[in-house]
Tab-separated table of C-alpha atoms in Angstrom:
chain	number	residue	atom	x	y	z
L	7	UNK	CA	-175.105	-65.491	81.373
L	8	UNK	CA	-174.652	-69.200	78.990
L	9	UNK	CA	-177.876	-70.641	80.157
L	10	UNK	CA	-179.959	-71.644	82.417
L	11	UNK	CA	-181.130	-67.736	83.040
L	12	UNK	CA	-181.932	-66.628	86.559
L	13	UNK	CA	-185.652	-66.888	85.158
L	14	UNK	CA	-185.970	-70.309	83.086
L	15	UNK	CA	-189.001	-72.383	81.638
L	16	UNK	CA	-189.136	-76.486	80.956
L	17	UNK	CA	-190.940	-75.636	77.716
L	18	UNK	CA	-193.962	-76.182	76.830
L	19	UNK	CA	-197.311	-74.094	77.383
L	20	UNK	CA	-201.038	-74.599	77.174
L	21	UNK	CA	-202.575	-75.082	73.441
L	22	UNK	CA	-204.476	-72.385	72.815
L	23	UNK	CA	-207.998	-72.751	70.960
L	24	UNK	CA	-207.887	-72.494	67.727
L	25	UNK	CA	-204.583	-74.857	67.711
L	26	UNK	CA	-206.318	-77.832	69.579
L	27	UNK	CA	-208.914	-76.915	67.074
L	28	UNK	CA	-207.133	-77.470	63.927
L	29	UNK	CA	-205.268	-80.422	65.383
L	30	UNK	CA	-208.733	-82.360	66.051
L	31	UNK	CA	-209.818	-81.423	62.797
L	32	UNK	CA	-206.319	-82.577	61.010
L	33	UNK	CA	-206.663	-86.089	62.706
L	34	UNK	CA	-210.074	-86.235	61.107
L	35	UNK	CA	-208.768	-85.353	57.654
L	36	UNK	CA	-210.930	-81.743	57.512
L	37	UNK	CA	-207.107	-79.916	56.771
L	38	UNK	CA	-204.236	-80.349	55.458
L	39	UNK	CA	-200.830	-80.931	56.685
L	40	UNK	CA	-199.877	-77.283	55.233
L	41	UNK	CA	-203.364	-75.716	56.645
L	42	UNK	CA	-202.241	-76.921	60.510
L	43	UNK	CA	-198.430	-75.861	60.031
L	44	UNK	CA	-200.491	-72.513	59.203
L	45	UNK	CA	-202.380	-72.463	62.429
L	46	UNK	CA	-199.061	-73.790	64.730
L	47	UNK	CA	-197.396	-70.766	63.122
L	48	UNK	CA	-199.595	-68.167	64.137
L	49	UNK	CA	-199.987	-69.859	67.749
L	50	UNK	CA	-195.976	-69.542	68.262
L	51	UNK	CA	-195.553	-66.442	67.100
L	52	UNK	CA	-198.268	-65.318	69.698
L	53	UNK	CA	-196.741	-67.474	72.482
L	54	UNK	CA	-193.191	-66.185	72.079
L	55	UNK	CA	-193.950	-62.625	72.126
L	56	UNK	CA	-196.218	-63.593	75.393
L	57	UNK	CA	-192.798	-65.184	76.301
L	58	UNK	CA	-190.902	-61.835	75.923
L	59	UNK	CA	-193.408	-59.563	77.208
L	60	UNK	CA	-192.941	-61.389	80.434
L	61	UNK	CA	-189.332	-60.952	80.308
L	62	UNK	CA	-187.812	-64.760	79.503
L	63	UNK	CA	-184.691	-64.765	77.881
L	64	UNK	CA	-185.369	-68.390	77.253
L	65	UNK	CA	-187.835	-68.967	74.825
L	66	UNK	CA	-189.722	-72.009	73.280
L	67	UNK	CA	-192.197	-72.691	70.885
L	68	UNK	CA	-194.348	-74.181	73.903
L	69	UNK	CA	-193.924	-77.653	71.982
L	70	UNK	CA	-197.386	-76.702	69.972
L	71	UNK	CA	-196.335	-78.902	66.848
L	72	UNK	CA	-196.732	-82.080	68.815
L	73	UNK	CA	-199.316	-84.049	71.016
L	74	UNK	CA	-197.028	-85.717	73.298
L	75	UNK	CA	-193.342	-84.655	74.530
L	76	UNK	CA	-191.936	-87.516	73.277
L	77	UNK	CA	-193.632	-89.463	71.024
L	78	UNK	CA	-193.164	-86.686	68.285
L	79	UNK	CA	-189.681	-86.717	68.663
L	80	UNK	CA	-188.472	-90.589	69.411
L	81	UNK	CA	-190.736	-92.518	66.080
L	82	UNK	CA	-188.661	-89.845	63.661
L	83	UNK	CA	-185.810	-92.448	64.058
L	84	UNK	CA	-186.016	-95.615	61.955
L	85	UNK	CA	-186.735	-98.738	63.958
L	86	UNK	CA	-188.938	-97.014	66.536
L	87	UNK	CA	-192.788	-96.666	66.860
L	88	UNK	CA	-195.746	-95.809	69.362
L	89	UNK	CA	-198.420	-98.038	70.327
L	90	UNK	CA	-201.366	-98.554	72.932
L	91	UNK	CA	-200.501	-100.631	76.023
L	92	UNK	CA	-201.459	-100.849	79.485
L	93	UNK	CA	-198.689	-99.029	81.763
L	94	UNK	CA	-198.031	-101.248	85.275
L	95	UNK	CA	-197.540	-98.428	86.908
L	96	UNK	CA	-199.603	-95.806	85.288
L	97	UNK	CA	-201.144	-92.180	85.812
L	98	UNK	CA	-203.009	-91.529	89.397
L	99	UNK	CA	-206.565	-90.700	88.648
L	100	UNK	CA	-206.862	-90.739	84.956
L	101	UNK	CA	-207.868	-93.936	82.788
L	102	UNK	CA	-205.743	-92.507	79.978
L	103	UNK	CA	-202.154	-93.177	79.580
L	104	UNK	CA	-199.773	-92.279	77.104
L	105	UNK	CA	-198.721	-94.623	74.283
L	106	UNK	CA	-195.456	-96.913	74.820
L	107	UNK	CA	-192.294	-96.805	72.390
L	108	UNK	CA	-190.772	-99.929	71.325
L	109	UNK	CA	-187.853	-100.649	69.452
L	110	UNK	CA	-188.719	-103.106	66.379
L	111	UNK	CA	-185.027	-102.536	63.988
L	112	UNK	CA	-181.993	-100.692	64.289
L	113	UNK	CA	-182.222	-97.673	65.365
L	114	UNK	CA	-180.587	-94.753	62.902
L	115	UNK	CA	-181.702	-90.866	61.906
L	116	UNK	CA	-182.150	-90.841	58.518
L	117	UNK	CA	-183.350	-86.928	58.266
L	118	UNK	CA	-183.918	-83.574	60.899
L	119	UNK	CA	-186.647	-84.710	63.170
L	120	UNK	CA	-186.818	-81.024	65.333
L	121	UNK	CA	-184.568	-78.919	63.364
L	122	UNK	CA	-186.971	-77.527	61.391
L	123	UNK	CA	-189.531	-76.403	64.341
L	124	UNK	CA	-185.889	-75.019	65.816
L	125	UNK	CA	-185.826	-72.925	62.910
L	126	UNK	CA	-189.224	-71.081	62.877
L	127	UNK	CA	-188.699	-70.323	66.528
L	128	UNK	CA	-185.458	-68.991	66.219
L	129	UNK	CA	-186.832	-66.815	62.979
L	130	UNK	CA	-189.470	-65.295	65.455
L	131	UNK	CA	-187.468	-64.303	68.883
L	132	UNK	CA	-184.474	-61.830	69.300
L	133	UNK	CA	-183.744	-63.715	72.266
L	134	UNK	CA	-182.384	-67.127	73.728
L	135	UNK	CA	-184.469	-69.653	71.741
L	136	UNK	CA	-184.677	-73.173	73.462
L	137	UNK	CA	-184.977	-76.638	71.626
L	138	UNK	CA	-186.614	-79.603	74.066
L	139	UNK	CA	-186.122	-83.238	73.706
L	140	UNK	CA	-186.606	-86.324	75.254
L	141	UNK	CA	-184.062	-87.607	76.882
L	142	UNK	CA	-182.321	-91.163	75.637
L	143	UNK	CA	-183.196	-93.103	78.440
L	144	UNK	CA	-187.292	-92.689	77.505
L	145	UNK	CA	-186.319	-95.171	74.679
L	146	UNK	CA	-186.235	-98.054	77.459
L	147	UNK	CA	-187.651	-97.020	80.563
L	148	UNK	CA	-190.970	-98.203	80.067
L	149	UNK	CA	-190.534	-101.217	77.838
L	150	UNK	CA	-187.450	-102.491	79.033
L	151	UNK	CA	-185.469	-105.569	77.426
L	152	UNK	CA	-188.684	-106.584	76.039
L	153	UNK	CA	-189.289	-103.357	74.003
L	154	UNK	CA	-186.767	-104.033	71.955
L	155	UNK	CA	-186.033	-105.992	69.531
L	156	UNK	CA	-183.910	-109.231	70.041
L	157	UNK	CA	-183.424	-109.762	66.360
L	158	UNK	CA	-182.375	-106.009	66.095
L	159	UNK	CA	-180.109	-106.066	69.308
L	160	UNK	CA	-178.966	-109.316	70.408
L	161	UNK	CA	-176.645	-107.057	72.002
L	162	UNK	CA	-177.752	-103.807	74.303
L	163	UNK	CA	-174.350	-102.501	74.378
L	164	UNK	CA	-175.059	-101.909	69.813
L	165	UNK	CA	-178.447	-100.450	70.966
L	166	UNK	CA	-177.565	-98.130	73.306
L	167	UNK	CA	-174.055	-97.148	70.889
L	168	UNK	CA	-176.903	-96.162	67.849
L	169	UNK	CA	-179.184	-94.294	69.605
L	170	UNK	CA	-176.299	-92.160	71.010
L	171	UNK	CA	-175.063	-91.733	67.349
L	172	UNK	CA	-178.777	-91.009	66.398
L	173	UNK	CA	-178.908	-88.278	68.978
L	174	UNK	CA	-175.626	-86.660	68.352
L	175	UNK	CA	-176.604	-86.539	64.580
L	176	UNK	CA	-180.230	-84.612	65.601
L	177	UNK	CA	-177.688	-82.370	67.807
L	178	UNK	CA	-174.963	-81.719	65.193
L	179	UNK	CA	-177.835	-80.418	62.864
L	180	UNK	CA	-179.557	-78.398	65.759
L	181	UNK	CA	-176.263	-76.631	66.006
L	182	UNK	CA	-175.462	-75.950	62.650
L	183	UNK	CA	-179.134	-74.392	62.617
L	184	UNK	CA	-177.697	-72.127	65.467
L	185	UNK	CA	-179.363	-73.777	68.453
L	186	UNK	CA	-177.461	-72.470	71.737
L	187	UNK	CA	-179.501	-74.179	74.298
L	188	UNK	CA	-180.930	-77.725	74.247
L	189	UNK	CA	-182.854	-78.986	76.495
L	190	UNK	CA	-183.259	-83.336	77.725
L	191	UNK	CA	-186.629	-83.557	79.248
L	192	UNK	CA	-186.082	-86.997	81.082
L	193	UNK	CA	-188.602	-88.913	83.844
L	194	UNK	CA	-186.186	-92.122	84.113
L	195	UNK	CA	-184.332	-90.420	87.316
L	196	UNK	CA	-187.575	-89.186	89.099
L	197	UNK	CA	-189.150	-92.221	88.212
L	198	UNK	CA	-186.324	-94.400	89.951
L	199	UNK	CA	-186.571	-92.370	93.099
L	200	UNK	CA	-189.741	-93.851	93.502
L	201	UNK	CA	-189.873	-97.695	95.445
L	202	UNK	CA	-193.317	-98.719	93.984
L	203	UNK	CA	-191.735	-97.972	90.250
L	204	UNK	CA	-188.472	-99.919	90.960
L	205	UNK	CA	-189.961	-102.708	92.290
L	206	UNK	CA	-192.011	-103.049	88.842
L	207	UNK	CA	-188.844	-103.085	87.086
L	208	UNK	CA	-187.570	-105.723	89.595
L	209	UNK	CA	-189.561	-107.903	88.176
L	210	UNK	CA	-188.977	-107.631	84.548
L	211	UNK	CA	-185.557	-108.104	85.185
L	212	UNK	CA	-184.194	-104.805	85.812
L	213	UNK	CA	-181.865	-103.667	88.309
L	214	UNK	CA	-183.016	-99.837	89.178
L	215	UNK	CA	-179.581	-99.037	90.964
L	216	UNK	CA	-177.795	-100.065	87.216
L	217	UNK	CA	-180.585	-98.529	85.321
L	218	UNK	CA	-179.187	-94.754	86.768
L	219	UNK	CA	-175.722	-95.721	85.704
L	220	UNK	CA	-177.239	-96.715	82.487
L	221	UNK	CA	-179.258	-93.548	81.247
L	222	UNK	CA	-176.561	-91.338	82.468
L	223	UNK	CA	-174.228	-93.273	80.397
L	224	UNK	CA	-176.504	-93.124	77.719
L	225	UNK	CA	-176.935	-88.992	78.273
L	226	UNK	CA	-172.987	-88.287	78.160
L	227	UNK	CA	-172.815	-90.842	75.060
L	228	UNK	CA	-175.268	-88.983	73.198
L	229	UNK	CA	-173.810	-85.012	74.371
L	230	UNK	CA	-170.244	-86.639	73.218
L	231	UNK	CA	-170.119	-84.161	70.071
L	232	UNK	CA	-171.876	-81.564	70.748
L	233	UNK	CA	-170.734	-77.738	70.015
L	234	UNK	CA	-168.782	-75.483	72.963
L	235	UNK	CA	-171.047	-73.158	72.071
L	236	UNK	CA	-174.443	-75.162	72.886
L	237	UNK	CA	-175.501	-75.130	76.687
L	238	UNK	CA	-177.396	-78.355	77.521
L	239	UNK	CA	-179.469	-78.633	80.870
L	240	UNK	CA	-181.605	-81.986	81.527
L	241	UNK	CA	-185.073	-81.854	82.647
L	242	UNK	CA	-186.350	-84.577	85.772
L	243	UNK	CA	-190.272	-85.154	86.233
L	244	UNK	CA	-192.010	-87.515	88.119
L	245	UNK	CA	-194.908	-87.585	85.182
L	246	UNK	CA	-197.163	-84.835	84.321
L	247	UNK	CA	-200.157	-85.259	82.155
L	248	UNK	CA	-203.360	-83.593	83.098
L	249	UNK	CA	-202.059	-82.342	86.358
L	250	UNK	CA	-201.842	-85.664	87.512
L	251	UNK	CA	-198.315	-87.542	88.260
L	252	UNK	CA	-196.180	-90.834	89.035
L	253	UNK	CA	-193.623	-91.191	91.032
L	254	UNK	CA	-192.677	-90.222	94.451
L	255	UNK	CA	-189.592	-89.888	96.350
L	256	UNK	CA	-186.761	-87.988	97.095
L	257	UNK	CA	-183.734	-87.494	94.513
L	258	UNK	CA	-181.196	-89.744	97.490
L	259	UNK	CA	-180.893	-92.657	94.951
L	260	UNK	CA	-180.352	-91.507	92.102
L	261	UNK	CA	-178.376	-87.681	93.081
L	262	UNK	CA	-174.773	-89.045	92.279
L	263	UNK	CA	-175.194	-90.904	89.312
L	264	UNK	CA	-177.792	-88.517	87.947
L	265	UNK	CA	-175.264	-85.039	88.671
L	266	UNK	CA	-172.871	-87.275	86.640
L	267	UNK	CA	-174.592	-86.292	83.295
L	268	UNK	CA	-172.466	-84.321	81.015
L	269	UNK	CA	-174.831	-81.243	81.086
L	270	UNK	CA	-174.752	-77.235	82.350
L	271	UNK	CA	-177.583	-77.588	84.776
L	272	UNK	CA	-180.339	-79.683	86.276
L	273	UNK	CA	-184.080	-78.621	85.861
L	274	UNK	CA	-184.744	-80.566	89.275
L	275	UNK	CA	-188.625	-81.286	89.845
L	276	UNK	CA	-189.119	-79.619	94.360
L	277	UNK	CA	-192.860	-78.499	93.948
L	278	UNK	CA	-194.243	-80.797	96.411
L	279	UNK	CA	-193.302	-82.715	99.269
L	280	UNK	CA	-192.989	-85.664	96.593
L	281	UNK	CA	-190.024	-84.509	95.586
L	282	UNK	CA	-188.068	-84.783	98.938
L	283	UNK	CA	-185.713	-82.218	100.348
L	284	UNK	CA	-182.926	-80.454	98.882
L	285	UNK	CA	-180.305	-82.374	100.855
L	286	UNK	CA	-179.233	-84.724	97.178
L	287	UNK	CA	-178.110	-81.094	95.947
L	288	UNK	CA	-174.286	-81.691	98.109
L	289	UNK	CA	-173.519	-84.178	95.283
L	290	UNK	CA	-173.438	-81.118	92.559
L	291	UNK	CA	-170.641	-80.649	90.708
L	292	UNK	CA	-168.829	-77.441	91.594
L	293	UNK	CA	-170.181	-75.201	88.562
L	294	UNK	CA	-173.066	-76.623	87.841
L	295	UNK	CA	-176.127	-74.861	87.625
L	296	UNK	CA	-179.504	-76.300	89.671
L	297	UNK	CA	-182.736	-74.791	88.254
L	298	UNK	CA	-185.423	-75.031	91.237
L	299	UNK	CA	-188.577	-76.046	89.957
L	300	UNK	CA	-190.629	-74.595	93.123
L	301	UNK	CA	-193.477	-73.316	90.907
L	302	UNK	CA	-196.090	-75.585	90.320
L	303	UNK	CA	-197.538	-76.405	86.742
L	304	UNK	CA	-200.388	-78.614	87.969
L	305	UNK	CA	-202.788	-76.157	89.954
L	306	UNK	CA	-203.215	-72.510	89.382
L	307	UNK	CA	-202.721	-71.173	92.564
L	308	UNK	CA	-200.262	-68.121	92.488
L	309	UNK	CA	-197.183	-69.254	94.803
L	310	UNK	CA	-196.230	-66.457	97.497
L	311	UNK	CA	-192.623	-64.577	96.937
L	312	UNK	CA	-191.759	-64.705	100.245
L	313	UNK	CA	-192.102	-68.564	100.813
L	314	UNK	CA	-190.241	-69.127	97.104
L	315	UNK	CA	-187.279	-66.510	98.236
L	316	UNK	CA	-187.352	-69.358	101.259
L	317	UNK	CA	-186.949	-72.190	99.592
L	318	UNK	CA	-184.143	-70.710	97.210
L	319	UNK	CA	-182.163	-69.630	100.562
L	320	UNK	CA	-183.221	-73.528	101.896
L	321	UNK	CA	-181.260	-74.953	98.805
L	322	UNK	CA	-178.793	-72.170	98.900
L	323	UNK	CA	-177.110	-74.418	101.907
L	324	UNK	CA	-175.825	-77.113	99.732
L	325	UNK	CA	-175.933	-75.114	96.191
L	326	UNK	CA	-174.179	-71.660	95.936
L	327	UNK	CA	-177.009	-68.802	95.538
L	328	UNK	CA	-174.846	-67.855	92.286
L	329	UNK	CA	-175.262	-71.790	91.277
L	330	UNK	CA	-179.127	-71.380	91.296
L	331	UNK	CA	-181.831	-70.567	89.405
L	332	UNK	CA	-185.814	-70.840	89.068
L	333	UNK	CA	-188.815	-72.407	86.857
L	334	UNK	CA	-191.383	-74.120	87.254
L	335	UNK	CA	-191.284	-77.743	88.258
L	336	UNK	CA	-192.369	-78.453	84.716
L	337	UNK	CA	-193.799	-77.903	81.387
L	338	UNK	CA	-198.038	-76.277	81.311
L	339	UNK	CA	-198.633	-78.926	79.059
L	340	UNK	CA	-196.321	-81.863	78.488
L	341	UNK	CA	-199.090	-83.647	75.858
L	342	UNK	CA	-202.103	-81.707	73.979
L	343	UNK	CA	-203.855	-82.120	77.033
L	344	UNK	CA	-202.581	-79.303	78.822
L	345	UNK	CA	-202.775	-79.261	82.750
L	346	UNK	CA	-205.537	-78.094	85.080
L	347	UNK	CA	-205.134	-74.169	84.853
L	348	UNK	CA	-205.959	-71.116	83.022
L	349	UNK	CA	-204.050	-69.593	80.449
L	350	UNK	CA	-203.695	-66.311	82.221
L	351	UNK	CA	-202.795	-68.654	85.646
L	352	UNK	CA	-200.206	-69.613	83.691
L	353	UNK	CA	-198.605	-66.624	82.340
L	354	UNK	CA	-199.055	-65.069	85.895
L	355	UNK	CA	-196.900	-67.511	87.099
L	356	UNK	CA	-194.075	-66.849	84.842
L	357	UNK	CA	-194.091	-63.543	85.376
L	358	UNK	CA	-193.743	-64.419	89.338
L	359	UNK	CA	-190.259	-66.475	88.298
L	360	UNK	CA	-189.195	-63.502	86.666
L	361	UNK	CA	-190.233	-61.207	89.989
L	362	UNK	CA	-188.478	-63.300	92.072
L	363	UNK	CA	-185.863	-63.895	90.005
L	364	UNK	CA	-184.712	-59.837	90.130
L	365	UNK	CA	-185.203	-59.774	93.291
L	366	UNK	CA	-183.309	-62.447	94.600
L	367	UNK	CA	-180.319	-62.222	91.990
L	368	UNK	CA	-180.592	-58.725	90.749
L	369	UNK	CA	-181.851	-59.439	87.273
L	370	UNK	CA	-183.920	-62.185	85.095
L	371	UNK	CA	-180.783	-63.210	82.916
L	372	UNK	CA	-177.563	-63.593	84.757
């Protein structure tokens, strides 16, 4: 089966120890650069064979080489950097946020940014391995207009046409490193489901219902090279960062233009009565694969079979059984954080996609 498998992850997984060890002692100069690399080595070798022993065919490196999902990946183009703002609509019950981008010059690749990480964890895993990324859209999102430079991009039409070309020259070079399945972890559809959210970007400016035509735009411009041999699915979250969260609201606004994205399958966020119903699946594209995310990340409690098997037969009436699949509703640990659950809580629950994964389509994989 060309992924998603039957039995899918979002990617990443709880730091262990001695990895959020070295990393505090890294930002305090104690180690070197080479000395941490050492560490993150050892920690994703252990991880993936955890990975395999629970019988994924997808596997990841549980994103243990960076802090947050996305700032490690979107400053590695020219022209873009992290700083420490106050978000207007911000994490429920947590004082900490996570830094804002901004766009301060053109924006361009000038080397690999995750190809080599790519490469370790394809070195270590006879199986599927899986490279995440944020999507494009997490470039403007939060900022907006006034995130990015004027000076720069009079234009947003020129800003939006570089960062695709930045992306499909990170994807090109995945490829040729012999990355199969890629991964857009993106928040800008959840986020827009949600009214409190939209009207925030009302008043920058924005218009939320253009925004969704936007990032997909921005999604197909950037997937507009990439190799018939590379599956791409796209990620949707509602925020996840300490087990804490968002957005609300039900995928209705955004289903059509969001299904338009030129990818193989949807990792769709349906853990909680946040996330609406499953009626947004009829706009699917014949073919498409829908991952369920019915397996919460945030709390440890193991979730019952019989109510997932359920909930895959609920979505079953707009999505073809053979269209579906199951993960969690997101990563363990989107930022070095982690979420609010044990490490064996978490592997238990991977092993319960895989269980219910056989039994409801036979096997894991296809």
């Amino acid at each position: 089966m060309k992924p998603p498998f039957r039995a899918d992850q979002v990617g990443s997984l709880l730091r262990p120890p001695e990895l959020r060890s070295a990393r505090e002692r890294f930002k305090r100069g104690e180690i070197s650069r080479s000395d941490l690399k050492l560490v993150e080595d050892k920690a994703i070798r252990e991880a993936v064979a955890r990975q395999e022993q629970v019988g994924l065919q997808a596997i990841t490196d549980g994103e243990f080489r960076r802090d947050w999902w996305h700032v490690d990946f979107l400053p590695g183009f020219e022209g873009v950097e992290s700083y420490a703002a106050p978000l207007e609509v911000g994490f429920k019950n947590t004082e900490e946020q996570p830094p804002m981008l901004r766009v301060t010059g053109k924006v361009r690749r000038a080397r690999p940014i995750f190809v080599d990480a790519f490469e370790f964890t394809r070195s270590v895993t006879s199986r599927t391995p899986k490279q995440t990324i944020p999507a494009p859209a997490m470039l403007h999102m939060r900022p907006g207009r006034e995130g990015i430079s004027r000076a720069a991009y009079p234009d947003l039409e020129q800003f939006w046409a570089d960062v695709a070309r930045a992306y499909r020259e990170e994807i090109r070079d995945l490829a040729a490193a012999g990355c199969t399945y890629l991964q857009l972890d993106d928040t800008s559809f959840a986020y827009l489901c949600d009214e409190k959210f939209c009207e925030s970007l009302r008043r920058r400016g924005d218009d939320p219902a253009r925004l969704v035509r936007t990032y997909a735009d921005a999604i197909n411009a950037a997937l507009a090279e990439r190799p018939a041999g590379m599956a791409v699915t796209m990620h949707t979250c509602r925020g996840n960062f300490k087990s804490t969260w968002v957005a609300s609201g039900g995928y209705e606004p955004v289903a059509q233009a969001m299904f338009s994205a030129a990818v193989d399958g949807f990792f769709m966020e349906f853990d909680s009565e946040r996330a609406g119903d499953f009626a947004p699946l009829r706009f699917v594209p014949k073919g498409k694969k829908v991952v369920l995310g019915l397996v919460t990340t945030k709390l440890g409690r193991l979730e019952d079979k019989d109510a997932l098997k359920r909930r895959i037969d609920a979505a079953a009436k707009y999505v073809p059984l053979e269209d579906l699949c199951l993960s969690p509703q997101c990563g363990f640990s989107s930022t070095h954080h982690g979420n609010l659950l044990s490490y064996e809580e978490q592997w238990r629950k991977l092993e319960r996609i895989v269980e219910v994964a056989r039994e409801v389509w036979g096997q894991a994989t296809s």
